[in-house]
mmCIF file of C-alpha atoms in Angstrom:
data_model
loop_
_atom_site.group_PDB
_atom_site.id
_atom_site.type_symbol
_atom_site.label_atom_id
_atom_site.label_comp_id
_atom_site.label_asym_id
_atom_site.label_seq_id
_atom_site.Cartn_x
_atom_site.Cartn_y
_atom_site.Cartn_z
ATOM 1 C CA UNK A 696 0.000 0.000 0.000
ATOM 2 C CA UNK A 697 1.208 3.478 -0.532
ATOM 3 C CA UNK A 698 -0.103 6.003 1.978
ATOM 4 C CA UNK A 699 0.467 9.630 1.800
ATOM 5 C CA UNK A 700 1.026 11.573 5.078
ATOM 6 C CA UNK A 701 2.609 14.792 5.987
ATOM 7 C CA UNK A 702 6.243 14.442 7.081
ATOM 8 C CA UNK A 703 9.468 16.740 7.594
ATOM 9 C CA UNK A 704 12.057 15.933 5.127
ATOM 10 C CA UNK A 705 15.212 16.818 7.301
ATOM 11 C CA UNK A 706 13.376 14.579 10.270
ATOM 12 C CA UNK A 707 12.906 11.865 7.969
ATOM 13 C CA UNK A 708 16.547 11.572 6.371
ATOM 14 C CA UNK A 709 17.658 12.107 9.917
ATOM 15 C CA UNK A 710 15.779 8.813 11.061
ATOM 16 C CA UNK A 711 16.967 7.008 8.093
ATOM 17 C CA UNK A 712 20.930 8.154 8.632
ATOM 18 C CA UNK A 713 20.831 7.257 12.721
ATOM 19 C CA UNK A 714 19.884 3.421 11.453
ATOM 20 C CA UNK A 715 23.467 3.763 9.326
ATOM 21 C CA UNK A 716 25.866 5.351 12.066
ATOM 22 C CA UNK A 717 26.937 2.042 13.235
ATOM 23 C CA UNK A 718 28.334 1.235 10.204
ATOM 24 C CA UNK A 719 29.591 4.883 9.544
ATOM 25 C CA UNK A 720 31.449 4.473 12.755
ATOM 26 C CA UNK A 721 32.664 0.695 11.993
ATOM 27 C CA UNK A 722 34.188 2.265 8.847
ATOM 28 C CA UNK A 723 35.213 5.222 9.906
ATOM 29 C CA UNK A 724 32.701 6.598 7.181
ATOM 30 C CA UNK A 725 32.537 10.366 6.992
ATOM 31 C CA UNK A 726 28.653 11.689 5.912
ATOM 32 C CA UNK A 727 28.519 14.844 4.562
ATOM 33 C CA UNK A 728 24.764 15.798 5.039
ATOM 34 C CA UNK A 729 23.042 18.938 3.408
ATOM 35 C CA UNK A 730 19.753 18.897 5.701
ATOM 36 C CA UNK A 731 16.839 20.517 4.161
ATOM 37 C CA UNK A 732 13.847 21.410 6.022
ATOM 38 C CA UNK A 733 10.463 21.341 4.685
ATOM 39 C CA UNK A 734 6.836 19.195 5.250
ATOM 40 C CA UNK A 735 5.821 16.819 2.121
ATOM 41 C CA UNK A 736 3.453 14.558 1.624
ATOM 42 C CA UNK A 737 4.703 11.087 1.132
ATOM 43 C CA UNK A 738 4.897 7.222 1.667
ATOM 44 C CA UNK A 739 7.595 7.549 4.285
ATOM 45 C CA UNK A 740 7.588 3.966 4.211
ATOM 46 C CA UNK A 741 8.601 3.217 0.787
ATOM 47 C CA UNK A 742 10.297 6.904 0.613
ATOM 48 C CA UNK A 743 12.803 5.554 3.614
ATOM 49 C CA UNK A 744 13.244 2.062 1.466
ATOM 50 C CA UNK A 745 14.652 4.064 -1.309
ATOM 51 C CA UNK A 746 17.020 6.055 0.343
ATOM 52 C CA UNK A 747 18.029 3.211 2.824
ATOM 53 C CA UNK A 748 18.771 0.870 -0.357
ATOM 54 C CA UNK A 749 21.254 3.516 -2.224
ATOM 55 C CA UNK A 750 22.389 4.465 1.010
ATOM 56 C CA UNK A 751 23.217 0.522 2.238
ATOM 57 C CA UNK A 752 24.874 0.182 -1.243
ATOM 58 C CA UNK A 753 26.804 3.514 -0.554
ATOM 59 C CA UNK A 754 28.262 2.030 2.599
ATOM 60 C CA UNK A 755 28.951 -1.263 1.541
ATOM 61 C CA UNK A 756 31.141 -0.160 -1.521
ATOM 62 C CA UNK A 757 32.958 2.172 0.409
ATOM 63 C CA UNK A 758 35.970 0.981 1.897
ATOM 64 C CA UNK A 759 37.121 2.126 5.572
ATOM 65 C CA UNK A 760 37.928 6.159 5.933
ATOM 66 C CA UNK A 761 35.741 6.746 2.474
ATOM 67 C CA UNK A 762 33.432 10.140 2.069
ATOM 68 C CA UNK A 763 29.710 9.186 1.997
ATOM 69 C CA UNK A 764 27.183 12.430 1.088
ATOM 70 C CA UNK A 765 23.568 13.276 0.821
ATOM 71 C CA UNK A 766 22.460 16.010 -0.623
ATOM 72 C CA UNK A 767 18.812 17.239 -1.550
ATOM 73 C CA UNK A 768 17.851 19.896 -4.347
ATOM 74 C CA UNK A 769 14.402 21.517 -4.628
ATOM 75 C CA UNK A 770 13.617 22.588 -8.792
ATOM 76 C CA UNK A 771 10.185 24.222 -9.043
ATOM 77 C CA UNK A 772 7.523 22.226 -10.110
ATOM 78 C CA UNK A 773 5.132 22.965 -12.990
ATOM 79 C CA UNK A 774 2.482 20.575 -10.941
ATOM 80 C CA UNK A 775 0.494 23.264 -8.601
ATOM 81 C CA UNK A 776 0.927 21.644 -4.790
ATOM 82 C CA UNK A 777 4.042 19.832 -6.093
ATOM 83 C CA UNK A 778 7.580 20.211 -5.365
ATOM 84 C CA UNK A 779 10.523 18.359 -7.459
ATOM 85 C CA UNK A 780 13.408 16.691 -5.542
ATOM 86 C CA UNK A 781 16.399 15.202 -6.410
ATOM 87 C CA UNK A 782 18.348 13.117 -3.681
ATOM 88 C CA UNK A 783 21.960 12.856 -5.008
ATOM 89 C CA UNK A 784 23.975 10.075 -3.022
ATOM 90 C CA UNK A 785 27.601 10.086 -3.748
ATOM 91 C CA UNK A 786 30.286 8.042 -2.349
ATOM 92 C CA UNK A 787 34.058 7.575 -2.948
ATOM 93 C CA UNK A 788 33.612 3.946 -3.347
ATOM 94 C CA UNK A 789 34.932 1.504 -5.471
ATOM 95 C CA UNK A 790 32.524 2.786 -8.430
ATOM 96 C CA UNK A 791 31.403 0.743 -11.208
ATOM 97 C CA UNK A 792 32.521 0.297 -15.039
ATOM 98 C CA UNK A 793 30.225 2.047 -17.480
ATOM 99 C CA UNK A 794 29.357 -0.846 -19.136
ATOM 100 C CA UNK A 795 28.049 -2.241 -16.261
ATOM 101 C CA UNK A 796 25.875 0.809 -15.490
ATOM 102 C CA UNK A 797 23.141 -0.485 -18.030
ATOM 103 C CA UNK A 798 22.750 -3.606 -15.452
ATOM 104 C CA UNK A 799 22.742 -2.449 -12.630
ATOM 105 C CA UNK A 800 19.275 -2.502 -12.054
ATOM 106 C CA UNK A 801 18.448 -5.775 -12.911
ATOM 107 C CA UNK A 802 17.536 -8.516 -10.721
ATOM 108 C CA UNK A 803 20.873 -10.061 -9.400
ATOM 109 C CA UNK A 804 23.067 -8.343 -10.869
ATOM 110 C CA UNK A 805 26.058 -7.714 -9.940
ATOM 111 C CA UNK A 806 29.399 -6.322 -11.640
ATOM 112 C CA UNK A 807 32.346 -9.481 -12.051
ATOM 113 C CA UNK A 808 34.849 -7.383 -10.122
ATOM 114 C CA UNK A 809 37.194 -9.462 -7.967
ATOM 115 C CA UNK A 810 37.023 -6.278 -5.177
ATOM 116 C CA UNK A 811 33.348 -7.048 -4.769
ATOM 117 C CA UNK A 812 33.272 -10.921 -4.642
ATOM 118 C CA UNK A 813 33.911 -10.637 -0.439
ATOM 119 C CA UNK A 814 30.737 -7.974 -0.163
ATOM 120 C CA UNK A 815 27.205 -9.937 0.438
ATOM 121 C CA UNK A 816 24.186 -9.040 -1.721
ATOM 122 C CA UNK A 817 21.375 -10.653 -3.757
ATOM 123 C CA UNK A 818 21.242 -7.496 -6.426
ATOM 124 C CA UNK A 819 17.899 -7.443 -5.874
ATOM 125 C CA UNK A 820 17.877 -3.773 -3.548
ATOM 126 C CA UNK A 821 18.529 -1.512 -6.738
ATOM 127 C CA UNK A 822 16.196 -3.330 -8.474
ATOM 128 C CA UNK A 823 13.284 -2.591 -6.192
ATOM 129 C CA UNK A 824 14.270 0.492 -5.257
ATOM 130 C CA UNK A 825 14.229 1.639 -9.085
ATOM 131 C CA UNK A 826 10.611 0.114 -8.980
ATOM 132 C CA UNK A 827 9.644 2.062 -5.833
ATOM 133 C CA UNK A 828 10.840 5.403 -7.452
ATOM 134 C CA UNK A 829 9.091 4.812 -10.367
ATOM 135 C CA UNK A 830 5.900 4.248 -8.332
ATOM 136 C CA UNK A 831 6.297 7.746 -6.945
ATOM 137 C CA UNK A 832 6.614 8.722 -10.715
ATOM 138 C CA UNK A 833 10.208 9.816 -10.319
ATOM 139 C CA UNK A 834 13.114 8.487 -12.218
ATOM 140 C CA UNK A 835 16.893 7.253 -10.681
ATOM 141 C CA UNK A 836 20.275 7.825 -12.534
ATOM 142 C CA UNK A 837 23.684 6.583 -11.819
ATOM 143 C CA UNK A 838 27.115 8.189 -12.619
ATOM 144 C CA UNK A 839 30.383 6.155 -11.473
ATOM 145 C CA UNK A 840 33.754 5.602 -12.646
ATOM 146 C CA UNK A 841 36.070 2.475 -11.347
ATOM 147 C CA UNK A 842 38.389 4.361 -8.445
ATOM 148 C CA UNK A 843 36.856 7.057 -8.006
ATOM 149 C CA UNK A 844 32.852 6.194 -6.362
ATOM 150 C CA UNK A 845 29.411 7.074 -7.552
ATOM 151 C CA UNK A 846 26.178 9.484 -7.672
ATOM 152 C CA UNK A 847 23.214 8.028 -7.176
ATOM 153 C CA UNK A 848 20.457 10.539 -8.180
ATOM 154 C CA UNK A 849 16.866 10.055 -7.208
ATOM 155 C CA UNK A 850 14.137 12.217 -8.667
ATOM 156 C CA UNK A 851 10.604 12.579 -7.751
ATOM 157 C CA UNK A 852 8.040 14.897 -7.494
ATOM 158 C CA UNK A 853 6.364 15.122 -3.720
ATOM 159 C CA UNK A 854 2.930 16.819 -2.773
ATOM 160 C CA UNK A 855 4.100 20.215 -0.630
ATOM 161 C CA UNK A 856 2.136 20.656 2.769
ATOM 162 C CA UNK A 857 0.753 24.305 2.182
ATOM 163 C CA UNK A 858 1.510 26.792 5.104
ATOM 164 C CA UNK A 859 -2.542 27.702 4.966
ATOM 165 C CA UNK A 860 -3.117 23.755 5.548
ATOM 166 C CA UNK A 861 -0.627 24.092 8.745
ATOM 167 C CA UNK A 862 -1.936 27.048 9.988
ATOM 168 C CA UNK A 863 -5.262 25.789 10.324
ATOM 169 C CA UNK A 864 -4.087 22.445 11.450
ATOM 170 C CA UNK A 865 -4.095 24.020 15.592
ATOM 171 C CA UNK A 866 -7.750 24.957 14.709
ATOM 172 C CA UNK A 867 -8.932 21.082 13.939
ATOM 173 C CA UNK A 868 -11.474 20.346 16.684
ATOM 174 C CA UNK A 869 -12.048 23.540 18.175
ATOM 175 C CA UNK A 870 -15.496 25.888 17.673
ATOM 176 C CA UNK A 871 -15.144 28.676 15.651
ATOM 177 C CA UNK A 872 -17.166 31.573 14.828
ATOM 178 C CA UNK A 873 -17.240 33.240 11.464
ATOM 179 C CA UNK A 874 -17.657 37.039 11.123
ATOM 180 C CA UNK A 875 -18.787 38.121 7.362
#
């Protein structure tokens, strides 16, 4: 099911990144994290998936003392209500070979590089995630070069709370009289 429900952005990531600072610590990870404040309507279920999945792959292709960031970027929409996001993930990993780039969202699929045969995965997490964004009528592109780490980038357009919507929000419940 995909719910919609208000949520802060910058609260949400926030949640998402505490679940990773064990591993960021293990590694000796550094995050570089751009937070950006503002309520949406979303699935923060599936919205959390997605960013977990490019985020686990971040981690695990990043090798001890690597630079893991998260960025977000707000374009103006042409949908009234709407806002459009992009969620760049970049890491210094390992990267990938553009020919593999193509495959990487395929079910289990995984690049024949001898530095990855030690790391676990199914290659199924890219795959769903690319279905997940694609539900919320966004789109996901890759950059990445062998040596020198990847950019995820997510894109998706996400319902804005309006400020009138808030403001009222305090009066839910309460009598009011209305003066004409």
């Amino acid at each position: 099911d995909y719910v919609l429900r208000t949520c802060d952005l910058d609260a949400l990531l926030r949640k998402v990144l505490r679940r990773f600072a064990p591993l960021f610590i293990q590694k000796k990870l550094r995050l570089c994290y751009e937070p950006v404040s503002c309520p949406l309507l979303t699935d923060e279920k599936w919205f959390s998936f997605a960013v977990e999945q490019i985020l686990s792959n971040a981690v695990k292709y990043t090798p001890n003392g690597g630079t893991i960031g998260l960025r977000i970027r707000e374009a103006p929409s042409f949908a009234k209500g709407k806002g459009q996001y992009s969620f760049l993930v970049t890491d210094s990993g390992i990267g990938m070979s553009e020919d593999f780039i193509p495959h990487l969202f395929e079910p289990f699929s995984r690049a024949d590089d001898v530095k990855i045969h030690n790391i676990q995965g199914t290659g199924l997490g890219l795959a769903i995630t690319q279905n997940i964004v694609r539900m919320m009528n966004g789109t996901i592109e890759v950059q990445s070069r062998p040596g020198t780490g990847s950019i995820f980038t997510v894109s998706v357009p996400l319902e804005l709370q309006l400020k009138e919507e808030q403001e009222h929000e305090e009066l839910n419940g309460l009598p009011v009289l209305v003066v004409d």
